[in-house]
Amino acid sequence: MIKYDSLWQTLKAKNISQYQFIKDYGIDKAQLQRLRQNMVVKTIILNRLCQILDCRIEDIMEYVLDDK
């Protein structure tokens, strides 16, 4: 499972709010909701997040082995 918990930590560390993502950077509310719920997100969105935050992909997402 891909988890986006690190995204919220990175946002906080860089003092960027979710509101700024929407208003200043044009990130869609629906995409933020998908990220909050650890749902599938297009790689173009992940690329844009890394550009905005000036970070590596590891700073916004991580792979966690599913419990089965």
N, CA, C and O atoms as a Tripos MOL2 file, in Angstrom:
@<TRIPOS>MOLECULE
protein
  272   271    68     0     0
PROTEIN
NO_CHARGES

@<TRIPOS>ATOM
      1 N           0.8380   -1.1780    0.0000 N.3       1 MET1
      2 CA          0.0000    0.0000    0.0000 C.3       1 MET1
      3 C           0.8850    1.2440    0.0000 C.2       1 MET1
      4 O           1.8940    1.3060    0.7020 O.2       1 MET1
      5 N           0.4940    2.2130   -0.7850 N.am      2 ILE2
      6 CA          1.1870    3.4980   -0.7980 C.3       2 ILE2
      7 C           0.4770    4.4120    0.1960 C.2       2 ILE2
      8 O          -0.7480    4.5350    0.1850 O.2       2 ILE2
      9 N           1.2650    5.0480    1.0510 N.am      3 LYS3
     10 CA          0.7170    5.9620    2.0450 C.3       3 LYS3
     11 C           1.3280    7.3470    1.8490 C.2       3 LYS3
     12 O           2.4970    7.4870    1.4900 O.2       3 LYS3
     13 N           0.5140    8.3520    2.0920 N.am      4 TYR4
     14 CA          0.9410    9.7390    1.8900 C.3       4 TYR4
     15 C           1.0910   10.5020    3.1940 C.2       4 TYR4
     16 O           1.0280   11.7310    3.1950 O.2       4 TYR4
     17 N           1.2900    9.8050    4.3040 N.am      5 ASP5
     18 CA          1.4520   10.4630    5.6020 C.3       5 ASP5
     19 C           2.6400   11.4330    5.5890 C.2       5 ASP5
     20 O           2.5890   12.4910    6.2150 O.2       5 ASP5
     21 N           3.6980   11.0680    4.8780 N.am      6 SER6
     22 CA          4.8750   11.9470    4.8230 C.3       6 SER6
     23 C           4.5700   13.2700    4.1310 C.2       6 SER6
     24 O           5.2130   14.2800    4.4160 O.2       6 SER6
     25 N           3.6000   13.2740    3.2290 N.am      7 LEU7
     26 CA          3.2280   14.5170    2.5440 C.3       7 LEU7
     27 C           2.7970   15.5700    3.5510 C.2       7 LEU7
     28 O           3.2220   16.7230    3.4730 O.2       7 LEU7
     29 N           1.9640   15.1800    4.4820 N.am      8 TRP8
     30 CA          1.4310   16.1370    5.4530 C.3       8 TRP8
     31 C           2.5390   16.6420    6.3790 C.2       8 TRP8
     32 O           2.5200   17.7950    6.8080 O.2       8 TRP8
     33 N           3.4890   15.7810    6.6770 N.am      9 GLN9
     34 CA          4.6350   16.1920    7.4970 C.3       9 GLN9
     35 C           5.5190   17.1720    6.7250 C.2       9 GLN9
     36 O           6.0000   18.1580    7.2840 O.2       9 GLN9
     37 N           5.7270   16.8950    5.4490 N.am     10 THR10
     38 CA          6.5410   17.7730    4.6020 C.3      10 THR10
     39 C           5.8640   19.1330    4.4350 C.2      10 THR10
     40 O           6.5230   20.1710    4.4860 O.2      10 THR10
     41 N           4.5500   19.1210    4.2370 N.am     11 LEU11
     42 CA          3.8070   20.3830    4.1290 C.3      11 LEU11
     43 C           4.0090   21.2320    5.3830 C.2      11 LEU11
     44 O           4.2860   22.4290    5.3020 O.2      11 LEU11
     45 N           3.8680   20.6010    6.5230 N.am     12 LYS12
     46 CA          4.0160   21.3140    7.7880 C.3      12 LYS12
     47 C           5.4350   21.8690    7.9360 C.2      12 LYS12
     48 O           5.6200   23.0120    8.3540 O.2      12 LYS12
     49 N           6.4220   21.0610    7.5950 N.am     13 ALA13
     50 CA          7.8200   21.4910    7.7050 C.3      13 ALA13
     51 C           8.1240   22.6740    6.7900 C.2      13 ALA13
     52 O           8.9700   23.5090    7.1110 O.2      13 ALA13
     53 N           7.4350   22.7460    5.6500 N.am     14 LYS14
     54 CA          7.6770   23.8250    4.6840 C.3      14 LYS14
     55 C           6.6850   24.9700    4.8440 C.2      14 LYS14
     56 O           6.6830   25.9130    4.0530 O.2      14 LYS14
     57 N           5.8460   24.8830    5.8660 N.am     15 ASN15
     58 CA          4.8460   25.9330    6.1470 C.3      15 ASN15
     59 C           3.9300   26.2200    4.9660 C.2      15 ASN15
     60 O           3.6620   27.3760    4.6400 O.2      15 ASN15
     61 N           3.4580   25.1620    4.3330 N.am     16 ILE16
     62 CA          2.5100   25.2970    3.2310 C.3      16 ILE16
     63 C           1.2120   24.6120    3.6620 C.2      16 ILE16
     64 O           1.2160   23.4590    4.0940 O.2      16 ILE16
     65 N           0.1150   25.3360    3.5380 N.am     17 SER17
     66 CA         -1.1750   24.7760    3.9340 C.3      17 SER17
     67 C          -1.8460   24.0850    2.7460 C.2      17 SER17
     68 O          -1.4790   24.3020    1.5910 O.2      17 SER17
     69 N          -2.8290   23.2570    3.0560 N.am     18 GLN18
     70 CA         -3.6060   22.6250    2.0020 C.3      18 GLN18
     71 C          -4.3750   23.6910    1.2180 C.2      18 GLN18
     72 O          -4.5750   23.5550    0.0110 O.2      18 GLN18
     73 N          -4.8000   24.7370    1.8980 N.am     19 TYR19
     74 CA         -5.4860   25.8430    1.2370 C.3      19 TYR19
     75 C          -4.5730   26.4870    0.1880 C.2      19 TYR19
     76 O          -5.0210   26.8130   -0.9110 O.2      19 TYR19
     77 N          -3.2950   26.6690    0.5300 N.am     20 GLN20
     78 CA         -2.3380   27.2380   -0.4290 C.3      20 GLN20
     79 C          -2.1770   26.3080   -1.6380 C.2      20 GLN20
     80 O          -2.0720   26.7720   -2.7730 O.2      20 GLN20
     81 N          -2.1590   25.0120   -1.3890 N.am     21 PHE21
     82 CA         -2.0750   24.0470   -2.4900 C.3      21 PHE21
     83 C          -3.2060   24.2870   -3.4850 C.2      21 PHE21
     84 O          -2.9970   24.2770   -4.6980 O.2      21 PHE21
     85 N          -4.3910   24.5000   -2.9570 N.am     22 ILE22
     86 CA         -5.5630   24.6990   -3.8080 C.3      22 ILE22
     87 C          -5.5290   26.0780   -4.4660 C.2      22 ILE22
     88 O          -5.6510   26.1890   -5.6860 O.2      22 ILE22
     89 N          -5.3650   27.1080   -3.6740 N.am     23 LYS23
     90 CA         -5.4730   28.4880   -4.1660 C.3      23 LYS23
     91 C          -4.2590   28.9360   -4.9830 C.2      23 LYS23
     92 O          -4.4050   29.4580   -6.0880 O.2      23 LYS23
     93 N          -3.0590   28.7270   -4.4300 N.am     24 ASP24
     94 CA         -1.8580   29.2610   -5.0670 C.3      24 ASP24
     95 C          -1.2420   28.3380   -6.1210 C.2      24 ASP24
     96 O          -0.5960   28.8070   -7.0580 O.2      24 ASP24
     97 N          -1.4410   27.0420   -5.9690 N.am     25 TYR25
     98 CA         -0.7670   26.0940   -6.8620 C.3      25 TYR25
     99 C          -1.7170   25.3050   -7.7570 C.2      25 TYR25
    100 O          -1.2730   24.5200   -8.5950 O.2      25 TYR25
    101 N          -3.0260   25.5080   -7.5840 N.am     26 GLY26
    102 CA         -3.9910   24.8710   -8.4820 C.3      26 GLY26
    103 C          -4.1580   23.3760   -8.2970 C.2      26 GLY26
    104 O          -4.5950   22.6860   -9.2180 O.2      26 GLY26
    105 N          -3.8200   22.8650   -7.1270 N.am     27 ILE27
    106 CA         -4.0430   21.4440   -6.8610 C.3      27 ILE27
    107 C          -5.5280   21.2680   -6.5500 C.2      27 ILE27
    108 O          -6.0820   21.9770   -5.7110 O.2      27 ILE27
    109 N          -6.1560   20.3290   -7.2250 N.am     28 ASP28
    110 CA         -7.5870   20.0970   -7.1000 C.3      28 ASP28
    111 C          -7.9520   19.5370   -5.7220 C.2      28 ASP28
    112 O          -7.2290   18.7070   -5.1710 O.2      28 ASP28
    113 N          -9.0840   20.0000   -5.1700 N.am     29 LYS29
    114 CA         -9.5580   19.5090   -3.8770 C.3      29 LYS29
    115 C          -9.7490   17.9930   -3.8940 C.2      29 LYS29
    116 O          -9.4580   17.3120   -2.9110 O.2      29 LYS29
    117 N         -10.2310   17.4830   -5.0000 N.am     30 ALA30
    118 CA        -10.4630   16.0390   -5.1200 C.3      30 ALA30
    119 C          -9.1440   15.2670   -5.0240 C.2      30 ALA30
    120 O          -9.1010   14.1820   -4.4430 O.2      30 ALA30
    121 N          -8.0780   15.8190   -5.5880 N.am     31 GLN31
    122 CA         -6.7740   15.1580   -5.4990 C.3      31 GLN31
    123 C          -6.2740   15.1380   -4.0550 C.2      31 GLN31
    124 O          -5.7260   14.1340   -3.6000 O.2      31 GLN31
    125 N          -6.4620   16.2400   -3.3420 N.am     32 LEU32
    126 CA         -6.0660   16.2710   -1.9350 C.3      32 LEU32
    127 C          -6.8520   15.2420   -1.1300 C.2      32 LEU32
    128 O          -6.3090   14.5930   -0.2360 O.2      32 LEU32
    129 N          -8.1240   15.1010   -1.4520 N.am     33 GLN33
    130 CA         -8.9430   14.1120   -0.7530 C.3      33 GLN33
    131 C          -8.4340   12.6960   -1.0330 C.2      33 GLN33
    132 O          -8.3990   11.8530   -0.1360 O.2      33 GLN33
    133 N          -8.0490   12.4490   -2.2590 N.am     34 ARG34
    134 CA         -7.5050   11.1290   -2.6230 C.3      34 ARG34
    135 C          -6.2060   10.8630   -1.8560 C.2      34 ARG34
    136 O          -5.9630    9.7470   -1.3970 O.2      34 ARG34
    137 N          -5.3940   11.8830   -1.7280 N.am     35 LEU35
    138 CA         -4.1430   11.7590   -0.9770 C.3      35 LEU35
    139 C          -4.4230   11.5000    0.5030 C.2      35 LEU35
    140 O          -3.7580   10.6730    1.1270 O.2      35 LEU35
    141 N          -5.4040   12.2050    1.0620 N.am     36 ARG36
    142 CA         -5.7630   12.0100    2.4720 C.3      36 ARG36
    143 C          -6.2070   10.5720    2.7340 C.2      36 ARG36
    144 O          -5.9530   10.0200    3.8040 O.2      36 ARG36
    145 N          -6.8690    9.9760    1.7510 N.am     37 GLN37
    146 CA         -7.4160    8.6300    1.9040 C.3      37 GLN37
    147 C          -6.4740    7.5430    1.3660 C.2      37 GLN37
    148 O          -6.8530    6.3740    1.2920 O.2      37 GLN37
    149 N          -5.2500    7.9300    0.9920 N.am     38 ASN38
    150 CA         -4.2610    6.9890    0.4430 C.3      38 ASN38
    151 C          -4.8080    6.2270   -0.7630 C.2      38 ASN38
    152 O          -4.5750    5.0270   -0.9130 O.2      38 ASN38
    153 N          -5.5280    6.9340   -1.6060 N.am     39 MET39
    154 CA         -6.0930    6.3390   -2.8120 C.3      39 MET39
    155 C          -5.1080    6.5210   -3.9760 C.2      39 MET39
    156 O          -4.0600    7.1510   -3.8310 O.2      39 MET39
    157 N          -5.4650    5.9620   -5.1120 N.am     40 VAL40
    158 CA         -4.6360    6.0640   -6.3080 C.3      40 VAL40
    159 C          -4.5680    7.5190   -6.7670 C.2      40 VAL40
    160 O          -5.5850    8.2070   -6.8490 O.2      40 VAL40
    161 N          -3.3530    7.9720   -7.0640 N.am     41 VAL41
    162 CA         -3.1100    9.3310   -7.5440 C.3      41 VAL41
    163 C          -2.2150    9.2390   -8.7710 C.2      41 VAL41
    164 O          -1.2710    8.4480   -8.7930 O.2      41 VAL41
    165 N          -2.4990   10.0270   -9.7730 N.am     42 LYS42
    166 CA         -1.6960   10.0110  -10.9980 C.3      42 LYS42
    167 C          -0.2760   10.4990  -10.7100 C.2      42 LYS42
    168 O          -0.0530   11.3410   -9.8400 O.2      42 LYS42
    169 N           0.6640    9.9540  -11.4550 N.am     43 THR43
    170 CA          2.0610   10.3510  -11.2580 C.3      43 THR43
    171 C           2.2940   11.8140  -11.6130 C.2      43 THR43
    172 O           3.2190   12.4300  -11.0830 O.2      43 THR43
    173 N           1.4890   12.3800  -12.4870 N.am     44 ILE44
    174 CA          1.6470   13.7950  -12.8220 C.3      44 ILE44
    175 C           1.3620   14.6700  -11.5910 C.2      44 ILE44
    176 O           1.9800   15.7210  -11.4220 O.2      44 ILE44
    177 N           0.4380   14.2390  -10.7440 N.am     45 ILE45
    178 CA          0.1410   14.9610   -9.5000 C.3      45 ILE45
    179 C           1.3190   14.8410   -8.5470 C.2      45 ILE45
    180 O           1.7230   15.8230   -7.9240 O.2      45 ILE45
    181 N           1.8750   13.6310   -8.4310 N.am     46 LEU46
    182 CA          3.0340   13.4240   -7.5570 C.3      46 LEU46
    183 C           4.2160   14.2690   -8.0260 C.2      46 LEU46
    184 O           4.9360   14.8520   -7.2150 O.2      46 LEU46
    185 N           4.4050   14.3270   -9.3300 N.am     47 ASN47
    186 CA          5.4670   15.1500   -9.8970 C.3      47 ASN47
    187 C           5.2560   16.6180   -9.5400 C.2      47 ASN47
    188 O           6.1980   17.3040   -9.1420 O.2      47 ASN47
    189 N           4.0410   17.0940   -9.6790 N.am     48 ARG48
    190 CA          3.7170   18.4950   -9.3600 C.3      48 ARG48
    191 C           3.9500   18.7920   -7.8730 C.2      48 ARG48
    192 O           4.4730   19.8520   -7.5250 O.2      48 ARG48
    193 N           3.5650   17.8640   -7.0050 N.am     49 LEU49
    194 CA          3.7770   18.0520   -5.5730 C.3      49 LEU49
    195 C           5.2670   18.1820   -5.2570 C.2      49 LEU49
    196 O           5.6670   19.0320   -4.4620 O.2      49 LEU49
    197 N           6.0790   17.3410   -5.8810 N.am     50 CYS50
    198 CA          7.5340   17.4080   -5.6710 C.3      50 CYS50
    199 C           8.0970   18.7340   -6.1750 C.2      50 CYS50
    200 O           8.9940   19.3030   -5.5530 O.2      50 CYS50
    201 N           7.5750   19.2270   -7.2970 N.am     51 GLN51
    202 CA          8.0190   20.5270   -7.8120 C.3      51 GLN51
    203 C           7.6580   21.6430   -6.8480 C.2      51 GLN51
    204 O           8.4940   22.4860   -6.5220 O.2      51 GLN51
    205 N           6.4160   21.6470   -6.3920 N.am     52 ILE52
    206 CA          5.9460   22.6930   -5.4870 C.3      52 ILE52
    207 C           6.7480   22.6880   -4.1910 C.2      52 ILE52
    208 O           7.1790   23.7360   -3.7090 O.2      52 ILE52
    209 N           6.9400   21.4930   -3.6350 N.am     53 LEU53
    210 CA          7.6000   21.3690   -2.3330 C.3      53 LEU53
    211 C           9.1200   21.3130   -2.4380 C.2      53 LEU53
    212 O           9.8190   21.3360   -1.4250 O.2      53 LEU53
    213 N           9.6290   21.2390   -3.6720 N.am     54 ASP54
    214 CA         11.0740   21.1140   -3.8860 C.3      54 ASP54
    215 C          11.6180   19.9600   -3.0340 C.2      54 ASP54
    216 O          12.5020   20.1380   -2.1970 O.2      54 ASP54
    217 N          11.0540   18.7740   -3.2810 N.am     55 CYS55
    218 CA         11.4260   17.6120   -2.4810 C.3      55 CYS55
    219 C          11.5120   16.3570   -3.3490 C.2      55 CYS55
    220 O          11.2090   16.3800   -4.5420 O.2      55 CYS55
    221 N          11.9250   15.2890   -2.7290 N.am     56 ARG56
    222 CA         11.9940   13.9800   -3.3940 C.3      56 ARG56
    223 C          10.7000   13.2340   -3.1520 C.2      56 ARG56
    224 O           9.9580   13.5520   -2.2230 O.2      56 ARG56
    225 N          10.4260   12.2440   -3.9820 N.am     57 ILE57
    226 CA          9.1940   11.4710   -3.8640 C.3      57 ILE57
    227 C           9.0900   10.8030   -2.4920 C.2      57 ILE57
    228 O           7.9890   10.6340   -1.9680 O.2      57 ILE57
    229 N          10.2230   10.4270   -1.9120 N.am     58 GLU58
    230 CA         10.2400    9.7860   -0.5990 C.3      58 GLU58
    231 C           9.7600   10.7250    0.5000 C.2      58 GLU58
    232 O           9.3920   10.2800    1.5860 O.2      58 GLU58
    233 N           9.7650   12.0250    0.2150 N.am     59 ASP59
    234 CA          9.3130   13.0150    1.1890 C.3      59 ASP59
    235 C           7.7920   13.1550    1.2180 C.2      59 ASP59
    236 O           7.2430   13.7950    2.1150 O.2      59 ASP59
    237 N           7.1120   12.5570    0.2380 N.am     60 ILE60
    238 CA          5.6550   12.6890    0.2030 C.3      60 ILE60
    239 C           4.9080   11.3620    0.2140 C.2      60 ILE60
    240 O           3.6950   11.3390    0.4230 O.2      60 ILE60
    241 N           5.6120   10.2620   -0.0060 N.am     61 MET61
    242 CA          4.9290    8.9660   -0.0260 C.3      61 MET61
    243 C           5.8570    7.8550    0.4230 C.2      61 MET61
    244 O           7.0810    7.9890    0.3820 O.2      61 MET61
    245 N           5.2510    6.7510    0.8550 N.am     62 GLU62
    246 CA          6.0270    5.5770    1.2190 C.3      62 GLU62
    247 C           5.2330    4.3170    0.9320 C.2      62 GLU62
    248 O           4.0020    4.3260    0.9270 O.2      62 GLU62
    249 N           5.9450    3.2530    0.6980 N.am     63 TYR63
    250 CA          5.3140    1.9520    0.4900 C.3      63 TYR63
    251 C           5.3150    1.2040    1.8060 C.2      63 TYR63
    252 O           6.3450    1.0790    2.4680 O.2      63 TYR63
    253 N           4.1330    0.7020    2.1820 N.am     64 VAL64
    254 CA          3.9900   -0.0880    3.3920 C.3      64 VAL64
    255 C           3.3810   -1.4190    2.9880 C.2      64 VAL64
    256 O           2.3530   -1.4600    2.3130 O.2      64 VAL64
    257 N           4.0060   -2.4890    3.3940 N.am     65 LEU65
    258 CA          3.5320   -3.8250    3.0570 C.3      65 LEU65
    259 C           2.1250   -4.0470    3.6210 C.2      65 LEU65
    260 O           1.8820   -3.7980    4.8020 O.2      65 LEU65
    261 N           1.2070   -4.5120    2.7840 N.am     66 ASP66
    262 CA         -0.1490   -4.8040    3.2280 C.3      66 ASP66
    263 C          -0.1610   -6.0000    4.1620 C.2      66 ASP66
    264 O           0.5860   -6.9590    3.9690 O.2      66 ASP66
    265 N          -1.0110   -5.9390    5.1740 N.am     67 ASP67
    266 CA         -1.2180   -7.0920    6.0420 C.3      67 ASP67
    267 C          -2.2240   -8.0150    5.3780 C.2      67 ASP67
    268 O          -3.3430   -7.6080    5.0650 O.2      67 ASP67
    269 N          -1.8210   -9.2600    5.1650 N.am     68 LYS68
    270 CA         -2.7460  -10.2200    4.5410 C.3      68 LYS68
    271 C          -2.8040  -11.4690    5.3530 C.2      68 LYS68
    272 O          -3.5240  -12.4020    4.9990 O.2      68 LYS68
@<TRIPOS>BOND
     1     1     2 1
     2     2     3 1
     3     3     4 2
     4     3     5 am
     5     5     6 1
     6     6     7 1
     7     7     8 2
     8     7     9 am
     9     9    10 1
    10    10    11 1
    11    11    12 2
    12    11    13 am
    13    13    14 1
    14    14    15 1
    15    15    16 2
    16    15    17 am
    17    17    18 1
    18    18    19 1
    19    19    20 2
    20    19    21 am
    21    21    22 1
    22    22    23 1
    23    23    24 2
    24    23    25 am
    25    25    26 1
    26    26    27 1
    27    27    28 2
    28    27    29 am
    29    29    30 1
    30    30    31 1
    31    31    32 2
    32    31    33 am
    33    33    34 1
    34    34    35 1
    35    35    36 2
    36    35    37 am
    37    37    38 1
    38    38    39 1
    39    39    40 2
    40    39    41 am
    41    41    42 1
    42    42    43 1
    43    43    44 2
    44    43    45 am
    45    45    46 1
    46    46    47 1
    47    47    48 2
    48    47    49 am
    49    49    50 1
    50    50    51 1
    51    51    52 2
    52    51    53 am
    53    53    54 1
    54    54    55 1
    55    55    56 2
    56    55    57 am
    57    57    58 1
    58    58    59 1
    59    59    60 2
    60    59    61 am
    61    61    62 1
    62    62    63 1
    63    63    64 2
    64    63    65 am
    65    65    66 1
    66    66    67 1
    67    67    68 2
    68    67    69 am
    69    69    70 1
    70    70    71 1
    71    71    72 2
    72    71    73 am
    73    73    74 1
    74    74    75 1
    75    75    76 2
    76    75    77 am
    77    77    78 1
    78    78    79 1
    79    79    80 2
    80    79    81 am
    81    81    82 1
    82    82    83 1
    83    83    84 2
    84    83    85 am
    85    85    86 1
    86    86    87 1
    87    87    88 2
    88    87    89 am
    89    89    90 1
    90    90    91 1
    91    91    92 2
    92    91    93 am
    93    93    94 1
    94    94    95 1
    95    95    96 2
    96    95    97 am
    97    97    98 1
    98    98    99 1
    99    99   100 2
   100    99   101 am
   101   101   102 1
   102   102   103 1
   103   103   104 2
   104   103   105 am
   105   105   106 1
   106   106   107 1
   107   107   108 2
   108   107   109 am
   109   109   110 1
   110   110   111 1
   111   111   112 2
   112   111   113 am
   113   113   114 1
   114   114   115 1
   115   115   116 2
   116   115   117 am
   117   117   118 1
   118   118   119 1
   119   119   120 2
   120   119   121 am
   121   121   122 1
   122   122   123 1
   123   123   124 2
   124   123   125 am
   125   125   126 1
   126   126   127 1
   127   127   128 2
   128   127   129 am
   129   129   130 1
   130   130   131 1
   131   131   132 2
   132   131   133 am
   133   133   134 1
   134   134   135 1
   135   135   136 2
   136   135   137 am
   137   137   138 1
   138   138   139 1
   139   139   140 2
   140   139   141 am
   141   141   142 1
   142   142   143 1
   143   143   144 2
   144   143   145 am
   145   145   146 1
   146   146   147 1
   147   147   148 2
   148   147   149 am
   149   149   150 1
   150   150   151 1
   151   151   152 2
   152   151   153 am
   153   153   154 1
   154   154   155 1
   155   155   156 2
   156   155   157 am
   157   157   158 1
   158   158   159 1
   159   159   160 2
   160   159   161 am
   161   161   162 1
   162   162   163 1
   163   163   164 2
   164   163   165 am
   165   165   166 1
   166   166   167 1
   167   167   168 2
   168   167   169 am
   169   169   170 1
   170   170   171 1
   171   171   172 2
   172   171   173 am
   173   173   174 1
   174   174   175 1
   175   175   176 2
   176   175   177 am
   177   177   178 1
   178   178   179 1
   179   179   180 2
   180   179   181 am
   181   181   182 1
   182   182   183 1
   183   183   184 2
   184   183   185 am
   185   185   186 1
   186   186   187 1
   187   187   188 2
   188   187   189 am
   189   189   190 1
   190   190   191 1
   191   191   192 2
   192   191   193 am
   193   193   194 1
   194   194   195 1
   195   195   196 2
   196   195   197 am
   197   197   198 1
   198   198   199 1
   199   199   200 2
   200   199   201 am
   201   201   202 1
   202   202   203 1
   203   203   204 2
   204   203   205 am
   205   205   206 1
   206   206   207 1
   207   207   208 2
   208   207   209 am
   209   209   210 1
   210   210   211 1
   211   211   212 2
   212   211   213 am
   213   213   214 1
   214   214   215 1
   215   215   216 2
   216   215   217 am
   217   217   218 1
   218   218   219 1
   219   219   220 2
   220   219   221 am
   221   221   222 1
   222   222   223 1
   223   223   224 2
   224   223   225 am
   225   225   226 1
   226   226   227 1
   227   227   228 2
   228   227   229 am
   229   229   230 1
   230   230   231 1
   231   231   232 2
   232   231   233 am
   233   233   234 1
   234   234   235 1
   235   235   236 2
   236   235   237 am
   237   237   238 1
   238   238   239 1
   239   239   240 2
   240   239   241 am
   241   241   242 1
   242   242   243 1
   243   243   244 2
   244   243   245 am
   245   245   246 1
   246   246   247 1
   247   247   248 2
   248   247   249 am
   249   249   250 1
   250   250   251 1
   251   251   252 2
   252   251   253 am
   253   253   254 1
   254   254   255 1
   255   255   256 2
   256   255   257 am
   257   257   258 1
   258   258   259 1
   259   259   260 2
   260   259   261 am
   261   261   262 1
   262   262   263 1
   263   263   264 2
   264   263   265 am
   265   265   266 1
   266   266   267 1
   267   267   268 2
   268   267   269 am
   269   269   270 1
   270   270   271 1
   271   271   272 2
@<TRIPOS>SUBSTRUCTURE
     1 MET1         2 RESIDUE 1 A MET
     2 ILE2         6 RESIDUE 1 A ILE
     3 LYS3        10 RESIDUE 1 A LYS
     4 TYR4        14 RESIDUE 1 A TYR
     5 ASP5        18 RESIDUE 1 A ASP
     6 SER6        22 RESIDUE 1 A SER
     7 LEU7        26 RESIDUE 1 A LEU
     8 TRP8        30 RESIDUE 1 A TRP
     9 GLN9        34 RESIDUE 1 A GLN
    10 THR10       38 RESIDUE 1 A THR
    11 LEU11       42 RESIDUE 1 A LEU
    12 LYS12       46 RESIDUE 1 A LYS
    13 ALA13       50 RESIDUE 1 A ALA
    14 LYS14       54 RESIDUE 1 A LYS
    15 ASN15       58 RESIDUE 1 A ASN
    16 ILE16       62 RESIDUE 1 A ILE
    17 SER17       66 RESIDUE 1 A SER
    18 GLN18       70 RESIDUE 1 A GLN
    19 TYR19       74 RESIDUE 1 A TYR
    20 GLN20       78 RESIDUE 1 A GLN
    21 PHE21       82 RESIDUE 1 A PHE
    22 ILE22       86 RESIDUE 1 A ILE
    23 LYS23       90 RESIDUE 1 A LYS
    24 ASP24       94 RESIDUE 1 A ASP
    25 TYR25       98 RESIDUE 1 A TYR
    26 GLY26      102 RESIDUE 1 A GLY
    27 ILE27      106 RESIDUE 1 A ILE
    28 ASP28      110 RESIDUE 1 A ASP
    29 LYS29      114 RESIDUE 1 A LYS
    30 ALA30      118 RESIDUE 1 A ALA
    31 GLN31      122 RESIDUE 1 A GLN
    32 LEU32      126 RESIDUE 1 A LEU
    33 GLN33      130 RESIDUE 1 A GLN
    34 ARG34      134 RESIDUE 1 A ARG
    35 LEU35      138 RESIDUE 1 A LEU
    36 ARG36      142 RESIDUE 1 A ARG
    37 GLN37      146 RESIDUE 1 A GLN
    38 ASN38      150 RESIDUE 1 A ASN
    39 MET39      154 RESIDUE 1 A MET
    40 VAL40      158 RESIDUE 1 A VAL
    41 VAL41      162 RESIDUE 1 A VAL
    42 LYS42      166 RESIDUE 1 A LYS
    43 THR43      170 RESIDUE 1 A THR
    44 ILE44      174 RESIDUE 1 A ILE
    45 ILE45      178 RESIDUE 1 A ILE
    46 LEU46      182 RESIDUE 1 A LEU
    47 ASN47      186 RESIDUE 1 A ASN
    48 ARG48      190 RESIDUE 1 A ARG
    49 LEU49      194 RESIDUE 1 A LEU
    50 CYS50      198 RESIDUE 1 A CYS
    51 GLN51      202 RESIDUE 1 A GLN
    52 ILE52      206 RESIDUE 1 A ILE
    53 LEU53      210 RESIDUE 1 A LEU
    54 ASP54      214 RESIDUE 1 A ASP
    55 CYS55      218 RESIDUE 1 A CYS
    56 ARG56      222 RESIDUE 1 A ARG
    57 ILE57      226 RESIDUE 1 A ILE
    58 GLU58      230 RESIDUE 1 A GLU
    59 ASP59      234 RESIDUE 1 A ASP
    60 ILE60      238 RESIDUE 1 A ILE
    61 MET61      242 RESIDUE 1 A MET
    62 GLU62      246 RESIDUE 1 A GLU
    63 TYR63      250 RESIDUE 1 A TYR
    64 VAL64      254 RESIDUE 1 A VAL
    65 LEU65      258 RESIDUE 1 A LEU
    66 ASP66      262 RESIDUE 1 A ASP
    67 ASP67      266 RESIDUE 1 A ASP
    68 LYS68      270 RESIDUE 1 A LYS
